[in-house]
PDB file of C-alpha atoms and ligand atoms in Angstrom:
ATOM      1  CA  MET A 388      70.718 148.689  26.917  1.00 54.00           C
ATOM      2  CA  GLN A 389      69.725 152.052  25.518  1.00 51.00           C
ATOM      3  CA  LYS A 390      71.411 155.043  24.017  1.00 51.00           C
ATOM      4  CA  GLU A 391      70.863 158.547  25.327  1.00 50.00           C
ATOM      5  CA  ALA A 392      70.750 161.670  23.204  1.00 51.00           C
ATOM      6  CA  ARG A 393      74.433 162.415  23.794  1.00 60.00           C
ATOM      7  CA  GLY A 394      75.405 158.890  22.847  1.00 70.00           C
ATOM      8  CA  GLN A 395      76.175 157.842  26.417  1.00 88.00           C
ATOM      9  CA  GLN A 396      75.351 154.260  27.118  1.00 96.00           C
ATOM     10  CA  THR A 397      73.345 153.392  30.188  1.00 97.00           C
ATOM     11  CA  ARG A 398      71.723 150.358  31.688  1.00 97.00           C
ATOM     12  CA  ASP A 399      68.837 150.711  34.144  1.00 96.00           C
ATOM     13  CA  GLY A 400      69.705 154.421  34.261  1.00 97.00           C
ATOM     14  CA  ILE A 401      73.297 153.650  35.297  1.00 98.00           C
ATOM     15  CA  ARG A 402      75.995 155.078  33.084  1.00 98.00           C
ATOM     16  CA  LEU A 403      78.439 152.733  31.358  1.00 98.00           C
ATOM     17  CA  PHE A 404      81.920 154.208  31.040  1.00 98.00           C
ATOM     18  CA  GLN A 405      84.634 153.443  28.512  1.00 98.00           C
ATOM     19  CA  GLU A 406      88.226 152.271  28.937  1.00 97.00           C
ATOM     20  CA  VAL A 407      89.550 155.844  28.684  1.00 98.00           C
ATOM     21  CA  ASP A 408      87.313 156.843  31.600  1.00 98.00           C
ATOM     22  CA  PHE A 409      89.001 154.243  33.808  1.00 98.00           C
ATOM     23  CA  VAL A 410      92.223 156.209  33.321  1.00 98.00           C
ATOM     24  CA  GLY A 411      90.606 159.329  34.777  1.00 98.00           C
ATOM     25  CA  MET A 412      89.136 157.462  37.735  1.00 99.00           C
ATOM     26  CA  ARG A 413      92.469 155.802  38.482  1.00 98.00           C
ATOM     27  CA  ALA A 414      94.159 159.173  38.919  1.00 98.00           C
ATOM     28  CA  ALA A 415      91.387 160.602  41.104  1.00 99.00           C
ATOM     29  CA  GLY A 416      91.086 157.477  43.237  1.00 99.00           C
ATOM     30  CA  LYS A 417      94.820 157.247  43.722  1.00 99.00           C
ATOM     31  CA  LEU A 418      95.104 160.826  44.948  1.00 99.00           C
ATOM     32  CA  ALA A 419      92.284 160.417  47.489  1.00 99.00           C
ATOM     33  CA  ALA A 420      93.899 157.218  48.801  1.00 98.00           C
ATOM     34  CA  GLN A 421      97.372 158.729  48.879  1.00 98.00           C
ATOM     35  CA  ILE A 422      96.157 161.672  50.942  1.00 98.00           C
ATOM     36  CA  LEU A 423      94.712 159.266  53.515  1.00 98.00           C
ATOM     37  CA  ASP A 424      98.032 157.388  53.525  1.00 98.00           C
ATOM     38  CA  GLU A 425      99.885 160.621  54.182  1.00 98.00           C
ATOM     39  CA  ILE A 426      97.758 161.821  57.089  1.00 98.00           C
ATOM     40  CA  ALA A 427      97.934 158.476  58.920  1.00 97.00           C
ATOM     41  CA  ASP A 428     100.870 159.624  61.035  1.00 96.00           C
ATOM     42  CA  GLU A 429      98.899 162.677  62.207  1.00 97.00           C
ATOM     43  CA  ILE A 430      96.292 160.541  63.939  1.00 97.00           C
ATOM     44  CA  VAL A 431      97.601 160.832  67.473  1.00 97.00           C
ATOM     45  CA  VAL A 432      96.128 161.565  70.894  1.00 98.00           C
ATOM     46  CA  GLY A 433      95.673 165.331  71.357  1.00 98.00           C
ATOM     47  CA  GLN A 434      95.395 166.080  67.640  1.00 98.00           C
ATOM     48  CA  THR A 435      92.253 167.967  66.578  1.00 98.00           C
ATOM     49  CA  THR A 436      90.017 166.816  63.761  1.00 98.00           C
ATOM     50  CA  GLY A 437      90.061 170.384  62.398  1.00 98.00           C
ATOM     51  CA  LYS A 438      93.849 170.247  62.027  1.00 98.00           C
ATOM     52  CA  ILE A 439      93.656 166.914  60.224  1.00 98.00           C
ATOM     53  CA  ASP A 440      91.084 168.400  57.847  1.00 99.00           C
ATOM     54  CA  LYS A 441      93.276 171.435  57.139  1.00 98.00           C
ATOM     55  CA  LEU A 442      96.199 169.141  56.308  1.00 98.00           C
ATOM     56  CA  ILE A 443      93.957 167.229  53.914  1.00 99.00           C
ATOM     57  CA  GLU A 444      92.801 170.447  52.267  1.00 99.00           C
ATOM     58  CA  GLN A 445      96.430 171.548  51.801  1.00 98.00           C
ATOM     59  CA  LYS A 446      97.333 168.246  50.196  1.00 98.00           C
ATOM     60  CA  VAL A 447      94.398 168.436  47.786  1.00 98.00           C
ATOM     61  CA  THR A 448      95.467 171.932  46.745  1.00 98.00           C
ATOM     62  CA  ALA A 449      99.155 171.013  46.512  1.00 98.00           C
ATOM     63  CA  ALA A 450      98.233 168.209  44.106  1.00 98.00           C
ATOM     64  CA  GLY A 451      96.441 170.697  41.856  1.00 98.00           C
ATOM     65  CA  ALA A 452      93.135 168.955  42.557  1.00 99.00           C
ATOM     66  CA  GLN A 453      89.861 170.141  44.082  1.00 98.00           C
ATOM     67  CA  SER A 454      87.914 169.015  47.117  1.00 99.00           C
ATOM     68  CA  ALA A 455      84.504 167.661  46.155  1.00 99.00           C
ATOM     69  CA  THR A 456      83.059 168.304  49.602  1.00 98.00           C
ATOM     70  CA  ILE A 457      83.925 171.996  50.047  1.00 98.00           C
ATOM     71  CA  GLY A 458      80.803 173.797  48.864  1.00 98.00           C
ATOM     72  CA  TYR A 459      78.826 170.574  48.444  1.00 98.00           C
ATOM     73  CA  LYS A 460      75.302 171.312  49.765  1.00 98.00           C
ATOM     74  CA  GLY A 461      76.853 173.969  52.001  1.00 97.00           C
ATOM     75  CA  TYR A 462      79.486 171.652  53.521  1.00 98.00           C
ATOM     76  CA  ARG A 463      82.697 173.574  54.227  1.00 98.00           C
ATOM     77  CA  HIS A 464      85.437 171.005  54.812  1.00 98.00           C
ATOM     78  CA  ALA A 465      87.775 168.819  52.749  1.00 99.00           C
ATOM     79  CA  SER A 466      86.864 165.698  54.716  1.00 99.00           C
ATOM     80  CA  CYS A 467      84.280 164.132  56.977  1.00 99.00           C
ATOM     81  CA  ILE A 468      85.763 162.871  60.244  1.00 98.00           C
ATOM     82  CA  SER A 469      83.457 160.561  62.178  1.00 98.00           C
ATOM     83  CA  LEU A 470      84.499 159.564  65.699  1.00 98.00           C
ATOM     84  CA  ASN A 471      83.325 156.564  67.718  1.00 98.00           C
ATOM     85  CA  HIS A 472      79.484 156.570  67.670  1.00 98.00           C
ATOM     86  CA  VAL A 473      79.380 158.972  64.703  1.00 99.00           C
ATOM     87  CA  VAL A 474      78.242 156.927  61.694  1.00 99.00           C
ATOM     88  CA  CYS A 475      79.217 159.379  58.937  1.00 99.00           C
ATOM     89  CA  HIS A 476      79.410 163.043  57.919  1.00 99.00           C
ATOM     90  CA  GLY A 477      81.183 164.110  61.130  1.00 99.00           C
ATOM     91  CA  ILE A 478      82.314 167.742  60.848  1.00 99.00           C
ATOM     92  CA  PRO A 479      85.993 168.460  61.611  1.00 98.00           C
ATOM     93  CA  GLY A 480      86.498 170.885  64.497  1.00 98.00           C
ATOM     94  CA  ASP A 481      88.320 171.682  67.734  1.00 98.00           C
ATOM     95  CA  LYS A 482      87.712 168.309  69.333  1.00 93.00           C
ATOM     96  CA  LYS A 483      90.950 166.624  70.444  1.00 98.00           C
ATOM     97  CA  LEU A 484      91.470 162.919  69.840  1.00 98.00           C
ATOM     98  CA  LYS A 485      91.550 160.800  72.997  1.00 98.00           C
ATOM     99  CA  ASP A 486      93.288 157.498  73.673  1.00 97.00           C
ATOM    100  CA  GLY A 487      91.320 154.665  72.056  1.00 96.00           C
ATOM    101  CA  ASP A 488      89.215 156.857  69.770  1.00 97.00           C
ATOM    102  CA  ILE A 489      88.365 155.259  66.441  1.00 98.00           C
ATOM    103  CA  LEU A 490      87.627 157.517  63.495  1.00 98.00           C
ATOM    104  CA  ASN A 491      86.641 157.336  59.875  1.00 98.00           C
ATOM    105  CA  ILE A 492      88.141 159.903  57.541  1.00 98.00           C
ATOM    106  CA  ASP A 493      86.345 160.300  54.223  1.00 99.00           C
ATOM    107  CA  VAL A 494      87.966 162.261  51.386  1.00 99.00           C
ATOM    108  CA  THR A 495      86.628 162.982  47.909  1.00 99.00           C
ATOM    109  CA  VAL A 496      88.815 164.752  45.369  1.00 99.00           C
ATOM    110  CA  ILE A 497      88.235 165.908  41.813  1.00 99.00           C
ATOM    111  CA  VAL A 498      91.104 165.346  39.357  1.00 99.00           C
ATOM    112  CA  ASP A 499      90.558 166.495  35.768  1.00 98.00           C
ATOM    113  CA  GLY A 500      86.828 166.347  36.407  1.00 98.00           C
ATOM    114  CA  TRP A 501      86.844 162.788  37.823  1.00 98.00           C
ATOM    115  CA  TYR A 502      85.747 162.038  41.389  1.00 98.00           C
ATOM    116  CA  GLY A 503      87.753 159.776  43.721  1.00 99.00           C
ATOM    117  CA  ASP A 504      85.895 158.911  46.945  1.00 99.00           C
ATOM    118  CA  THR A 505      87.367 156.784  49.728  1.00 99.00           C
ATOM    119  CA  SER A 506      87.298 156.465  53.489  1.00 98.00           C
ATOM    120  CA  ARG A 507      88.952 154.290  56.056  1.00 98.00           C
ATOM    121  CA  MET A 508      89.318 153.858  59.810  1.00 98.00           C
ATOM    122  CA  PHE A 509      92.108 155.240  61.990  1.00 97.00           C
ATOM    123  CA  VAL A 510      92.876 154.798  65.669  1.00 97.00           C
ATOM    124  CA  ALA A 511      94.299 157.283  68.191  1.00 97.00           C
ATOM    125  CA  GLY A 512      96.446 155.620  70.826  1.00 95.00           C
ATOM    126  CA  LYS A 513      95.631 152.118  71.924  1.00 94.00           C
ATOM    127  CA  LEU A 514      92.948 150.149  70.075  1.00 94.00           C
ATOM    128  CA  ASP A 515      90.675 148.180  72.373  1.00 93.00           C
ATOM    129  CA  ARG A 516      89.385 144.712  71.606  1.00 95.00           C
ATOM    130  CA  LYS A 517      85.800 145.518  70.719  1.00 96.00           C
ATOM    131  CA  SER A 518      86.795 148.413  68.488  1.00 97.00           C
ATOM    132  CA  GLU A 519      89.307 146.172  66.763  1.00 96.00           C
ATOM    133  CA  ARG A 520      86.637 143.563  66.090  1.00 97.00           C
ATOM    134  CA  LEU A 521      84.250 146.186  64.708  1.00 98.00           C
ATOM    135  CA  ILE A 522      86.911 147.628  62.424  1.00 98.00           C
ATOM    136  CA  GLN A 523      87.974 144.203  61.175  1.00 97.00           C
ATOM    137  CA  VAL A 524      84.418 143.077  60.404  1.00 98.00           C
ATOM    138  CA  THR A 525      83.609 146.372  58.658  1.00 98.00           C
ATOM    139  CA  HIS A 526      86.787 146.224  56.579  1.00 98.00           C
ATOM    140  CA  ASP A 527      86.172 142.608  55.608  1.00 98.00           C
ATOM    141  CA  SER A 528      82.515 143.313  54.790  1.00 98.00           C
ATOM    142  CA  LEU A 529      83.605 145.880  52.195  1.00 98.00           C
ATOM    143  CA  PHE A 530      85.752 143.220  50.535  1.00 98.00           C
ATOM    144  CA  MET A 531      82.865 140.721  50.660  1.00 98.00           C
ATOM    145  CA  GLY A 532      80.885 143.307  48.711  1.00 99.00           C
ATOM    146  CA  ILE A 533      83.747 143.925  46.292  1.00 99.00           C
ATOM    147  CA  GLU A 534      84.067 140.200  45.625  1.00 98.00           C
ATOM    148  CA  ALA A 535      80.450 140.174  44.456  1.00 99.00           C
ATOM    149  CA  VAL A 536      81.186 142.811  41.804  1.00 99.00           C
ATOM    150  CA  LYS A 537      81.259 141.231  38.370  1.00 98.00           C
ATOM    151  CA  PRO A 538      79.128 141.441  35.227  1.00 98.00           C
ATOM    152  CA  GLY A 539      75.952 139.392  35.561  1.00 98.00           C
ATOM    153  CA  ASN A 540      75.729 139.694  39.349  1.00 98.00           C
ATOM    154  CA  THR A 541      73.300 142.250  40.775  1.00 98.00           C
ATOM    155  CA  PHE A 542      73.524 145.133  43.208  1.00 98.00           C
ATOM    156  CA  GLY A 543      71.442 142.993  45.566  1.00 98.00           C
ATOM    157  CA  ASP A 544      74.270 140.440  45.542  1.00 99.00           C
ATOM    158  CA  ILE A 545      76.644 143.119  46.850  1.00 99.00           C
ATOM    159  CA  GLY A 546      74.263 144.146  49.627  1.00 99.00           C
ATOM    160  CA  HIS A 547      73.538 140.565  50.531  1.00 99.00           C
ATOM    161  CA  ALA A 548      77.233 139.657  50.775  1.00 99.00           C
ATOM    162  CA  ILE A 549      77.866 142.567  53.143  1.00 99.00           C
ATOM    163  CA  GLN A 550      74.766 142.107  55.287  1.00 99.00           C
ATOM    164  CA  SER A 551      75.089 138.359  55.774  1.00 98.00           C
ATOM    165  CA  PHE A 552      78.747 138.694  56.744  1.00 98.00           C
ATOM    166  CA  VAL A 553      78.132 141.540  59.219  1.00 99.00           C
ATOM    167  CA  GLU A 554      75.062 139.977  60.818  1.00 99.00           C
ATOM    168  CA  GLY A 555      76.933 136.674  61.051  1.00 98.00           C
ATOM    169  CA  HIS A 556      79.250 138.533  63.420  1.00 98.00           C
ATOM    170  CA  ARG A 557      76.266 139.875  65.404  1.00 98.00           C
ATOM    171  CA  MET A 558      76.799 143.444  64.254  1.00 98.00           C
ATOM    172  CA  SER A 559      74.396 145.564  62.220  1.00 98.00           C
ATOM    173  CA  VAL A 560      74.466 147.304  58.835  1.00 99.00           C
ATOM    174  CA  VAL A 561      73.298 150.915  58.661  1.00 99.00           C
ATOM    175  CA  ARG A 562      70.309 151.287  56.296  1.00 98.00           C
ATOM    176  CA  ASP A 563      70.009 155.082  56.276  1.00 98.00           C
ATOM    177  CA  PHE A 564      73.090 155.753  54.107  1.00 98.00           C
ATOM    178  CA  CYS A 565      74.330 153.976  51.026  1.00 98.00           C
ATOM    179  CA  GLY A 566      77.008 153.947  48.332  1.00 99.00           C
ATOM    180  CA  HIS A 567      76.459 155.674  45.013  1.00 98.00           C
ATOM    181  CA  GLY A 568      77.371 155.849  41.373  1.00 98.00           C
ATOM    182  CA  LEU A 569      80.088 158.397  40.581  1.00 98.00           C
ATOM    183  CA  GLY A 570      82.346 159.512  37.742  1.00 98.00           C
ATOM    184  CA  ARG A 571      82.234 163.104  36.561  1.00 98.00           C
ATOM    185  CA  VAL A 572      79.706 163.779  39.325  1.00 98.00           C
ATOM    186  CA  PHE A 573      79.850 163.065  43.054  1.00 98.00           C
ATOM    187  CA  HIS A 574      76.599 161.168  43.403  1.00 98.00           C
ATOM    188  CA  ALA A 575      74.848 159.381  40.539  1.00 98.00           C
ATOM    189  CA  PRO A 576      72.489 156.406  40.244  1.00 98.00           C
ATOM    190  CA  PRO A 577      72.275 153.808  41.581  1.00 98.00           C
ATOM    191  CA  ASN A 578      71.964 153.810  45.366  1.00 98.00           C
ATOM    192  CA  VAL A 579      74.329 151.026  46.423  1.00 98.00           C
ATOM    193  CA  LEU A 580      72.644 149.412  49.418  1.00 98.00           C
ATOM    194  CA  HIS A 581      74.784 147.521  51.919  1.00 99.00           C
ATOM    195  CA  TYR A 582      71.972 145.066  52.644  1.00 98.00           C
ATOM    196  CA  GLY A 583      69.518 143.183  50.476  1.00 98.00           C
ATOM    197  CA  ARG A 584      68.545 139.983  48.784  1.00 98.00           C
ATOM    198  CA  ALA A 585      70.762 138.060  46.379  1.00 98.00           C
ATOM    199  CA  GLY A 586      69.668 138.296  42.758  1.00 98.00           C
ATOM    200  CA  THR A 587      67.643 141.500  43.221  1.00 98.00           C
ATOM    201  CA  GLY A 588      68.312 144.982  41.876  1.00 98.00           C
ATOM    202  CA  PRO A 589      70.005 146.154  38.686  1.00 98.00           C
ATOM    203  CA  VAL A 590      72.404 143.818  36.909  1.00 98.00           C
ATOM    204  CA  LEU A 591      76.070 144.803  37.061  1.00 98.00           C
ATOM    205  CA  GLN A 592      77.671 145.544  33.734  1.00 98.00           C
ATOM    206  CA  GLU A 593      81.180 146.386  32.558  1.00 98.00           C
ATOM    207  CA  GLY A 594      81.842 150.120  32.759  1.00 98.00           C
ATOM    208  CA  MET A 595      79.702 150.937  35.807  1.00 98.00           C
ATOM    209  CA  PHE A 596      81.468 153.139  38.392  1.00 98.00           C
ATOM    210  CA  PHE A 597      80.261 153.304  41.993  1.00 99.00           C
ATOM    211  CA  THR A 598      81.269 153.308  45.634  1.00 99.00           C
ATOM    212  CA  ILE A 599      80.773 150.621  48.235  1.00 99.00           C
ATOM    213  CA  GLU A 600      80.940 152.105  51.727  1.00 99.00           C
ATOM    214  CA  PRO A 601      79.355 149.952  54.427  1.00 99.00           C
ATOM    215  CA  MET A 602      78.708 151.501  57.840  1.00 99.00           C
ATOM    216  CA  VAL A 603      78.575 148.886  60.580  1.00 99.00           C
ATOM    217  CA  ASN A 604      77.366 149.343  64.170  1.00 99.00           C
ATOM    218  CA  LEU A 605      78.172 147.262  67.237  1.00 98.00           C
ATOM    219  CA  GLY A 606      74.596 147.830  68.415  1.00 98.00           C
ATOM    220  CA  ARG A 607      71.417 148.559  66.513  1.00 98.00           C
ATOM    221  CA  PRO A 608      71.368 149.923  62.941  1.00 99.00           C
ATOM    222  CA  GLU A 609      69.266 153.058  63.539  1.00 99.00           C
ATOM    223  CA  THR A 610      70.843 156.469  63.129  1.00 99.00           C
ATOM    224  CA  LYS A 611      69.854 160.069  63.715  1.00 98.00           C
ATOM    225  CA  VAL A 612      71.217 163.321  62.330  1.00 98.00           C
ATOM    226  CA  LEU A 613      72.245 165.980  64.857  1.00 98.00           C
ATOM    227  CA  ALA A 614      71.089 169.633  64.855  1.00 98.00           C
ATOM    228  CA  ASP A 615      74.071 170.642  62.680  1.00 98.00           C
ATOM    229  CA  ASP A 616      72.188 168.819  59.864  1.00 98.00           C
ATOM    230  CA  TRP A 617      75.231 166.701  58.973  1.00 98.00           C
ATOM    231  CA  THR A 618      76.542 164.557  61.829  1.00 99.00           C
ATOM    232  CA  ALA A 619      74.866 161.131  61.779  1.00 99.00           C
ATOM    233  CA  VAL A 620      75.157 159.111  65.000  1.00 99.00           C
ATOM    234  CA  THR A 621      73.951 155.729  66.186  1.00 99.00           C
ATOM    235  CA  ARG A 622      70.668 156.132  68.075  1.00 98.00           C
ATOM    236  CA  ASP A 623      71.849 153.727  70.762  1.00 98.00           C
ATOM    237  CA  ARG A 624      75.275 155.480  70.954  1.00 98.00           C
ATOM    238  CA  SER A 625      77.018 152.216  70.023  1.00 98.00           C
ATOM    239  CA  LEU A 626      80.330 152.368  68.128  1.00 98.00           C
ATOM    240  CA  SER A 627      80.228 152.589  64.340  1.00 99.00           C
ATOM    241  CA  ALA A 628      82.834 152.017  61.627  1.00 98.00           C
ATOM    242  CA  GLN A 629      83.040 152.474  57.855  1.00 98.00           C
ATOM    243  CA  PHE A 630      85.341 151.770  54.916  1.00 98.00           C
ATOM    244  CA  GLU A 631      84.805 153.034  51.361  1.00 99.00           C
ATOM    245  CA  HIS A 632      86.276 152.253  47.968  1.00 98.00           C
ATOM    246  CA  SER A 633      85.401 153.588  44.504  1.00 99.00           C
ATOM    247  CA  VAL A 634      85.291 150.760  41.934  1.00 99.00           C
ATOM    248  CA  GLY A 635      84.725 150.181  38.244  1.00 99.00           C
ATOM    249  CA  VAL A 636      83.207 146.993  36.820  1.00 98.00           C
ATOM    250  CA  THR A 637      85.545 145.180  34.406  1.00 98.00           C
ATOM    251  CA  ALA A 638      84.903 142.207  32.100  1.00 98.00           C
ATOM    252  CA  THR A 639      85.784 139.736  34.853  1.00 98.00           C
ATOM    253  CA  GLY A 640      85.273 141.569  38.154  1.00 98.00           C
ATOM    254  CA  CYS A 641      86.194 145.056  39.216  1.00 98.00           C
ATOM    255  CA  GLU A 642      89.037 147.499  39.504  1.00 99.00           C
ATOM    256  CA  ILE A 643      89.449 149.328  42.817  1.00 99.00           C
ATOM    257  CA  PHE A 644      90.305 152.936  41.968  1.00 99.00           C
ATOM    258  CA  THR A 645      91.118 153.944  45.545  1.00 99.00           C
ATOM    259  CA  LEU A 646      93.709 151.330  46.523  1.00 98.00           C
ATOM    260  CA  SER A 647      96.190 152.653  49.076  1.00 98.00           C
ATOM    261  CA  PRO A 648      99.550 153.296  47.352  1.00 98.00           C
ATOM    262  CA  GLY A 649     101.325 152.673  50.682  1.00 96.00           C
ATOM    263  CA  ASN A 650      99.213 149.635  51.584  1.00 95.00           C
ATOM    264  CA  ARG A 651      97.797 151.536  54.576  1.00 95.00           C
ATOM    265  CA  PHE A 652      94.086 150.932  54.012  1.00 97.00           C
ATOM    266  CA  HIS A 653      93.720 148.635  56.993  1.00 92.00           C
ATOM    267  CA  PRO A 654      94.275 150.497  60.295  1.00 74.00           C
ATOM    268  CA  THR A 655      96.478 147.830  61.753  1.00 68.00           C
ATOM    269  CA  TYR A 656      98.798 147.882  58.772  1.00 52.00           C
ATOM    270  CA  THR A 657     102.411 147.216  59.598  1.00 44.00           C
ATOM    271  CA  ALA A 658     104.759 149.708  58.009  1.00 39.00           C
ATOM    272  CA  THR A 659     107.274 147.980  55.802  1.00 36.00           C
TER     273      THR A 659
HETATM  274  N1  MF3 B 436      82.236 161.298  50.796  1.00 93.65           N
HETATM  275  C1  MF3 B 436      80.876 161.087  51.251  1.00 93.65           C
HETATM  276  C2  MF3 B 436      80.371 159.870  50.515  1.00 93.65           C
HETATM  277  O1  MF3 B 436      80.976 158.859  50.631  1.00 93.65           O
HETATM  278  C3  MF3 B 436      79.994 162.271  51.047  1.00 93.65           C
HETATM  279  C4  MF3 B 436      80.370 163.427  51.898  1.00 93.65           C
HETATM  280  S1  MF3 B 436      79.372 164.741  51.526  1.00 93.65           S
HETATM  281  C5  MF3 B 436      79.824 165.900  52.643  1.00 93.65           C
HETATM  282  O2  MF3 B 436      79.451 159.877  49.738  1.00 93.65           O
HETATM  283  F1  MF3 B 436      79.306 167.000  52.228  1.00 93.65           F
HETATM  284  F2  MF3 B 436      79.387 165.538  53.823  1.00 93.65           F
HETATM  285  F3  MF3 B 436      81.131 165.995  52.707  1.00 93.65           F
HETATM  286 CO1   CO B 437      80.855 157.888  48.800  1.00 93.65          CO
HETATM  287 CO1   CO B 438      83.101 159.177  50.841  1.00 93.65          CO
END
């Protein structure tokens, strides 16, 4: 443990937040999750990803919040929408959703200076068996990672929990993108790897805020970025899925800031 000039506590270069900061993250995380809840009914065959993004942007504005992605490194949209073999950072556009398409929608909002970052999978039309399996394993792998979050464990424990689960289902974990610290900035230390060895990496401590956002491929883990400089796809064109939560380490485990208010995080939720 060390103290920085401004009196902020850090450990291994990772900021340690206070109880009052959890309050800020709760509000930001909740809004991001609620927006994804609200657009779920718009994910239908024939819908364009550009229209979905515009709806998201309107909801961010209506809530009096800001989009963290608009203007981020030249990105111009309120969400990333990644279809089928797109791993992440898909750019919303005129493309119409087709029957059986699976898509990740990733939204990051800023509320009172705090960043809430979450993504989940959606399905247009009828979900086929192999897509369903991929989505289920990816979803469950995120929660395997979350279960490893408690003081005294390490970041390597999180990565190991995710990787061993995914590979046990004969799928692969993307190495080229990772989770990240966040708080009053979008991306902060550490890099949260979704693979690794148990017991390695920085030790988790109460007050750390970060995302866990595993990307899982049905085929090989390699990715490439298209000429638009954003869209990352699987090199072998196999299907890819991702789920993301923002969490804060507590004394006994973690708090998930981006829980779905409507319990719609899992794509096969049943409306109650
Ligand atoms: N929300 C993404 C993440 O999970 C980052 C998107 S950056 C963008 O870290 F510019 F592509 F939107
Ligand atoms: Co993120
Ligand atoms: Co995100």
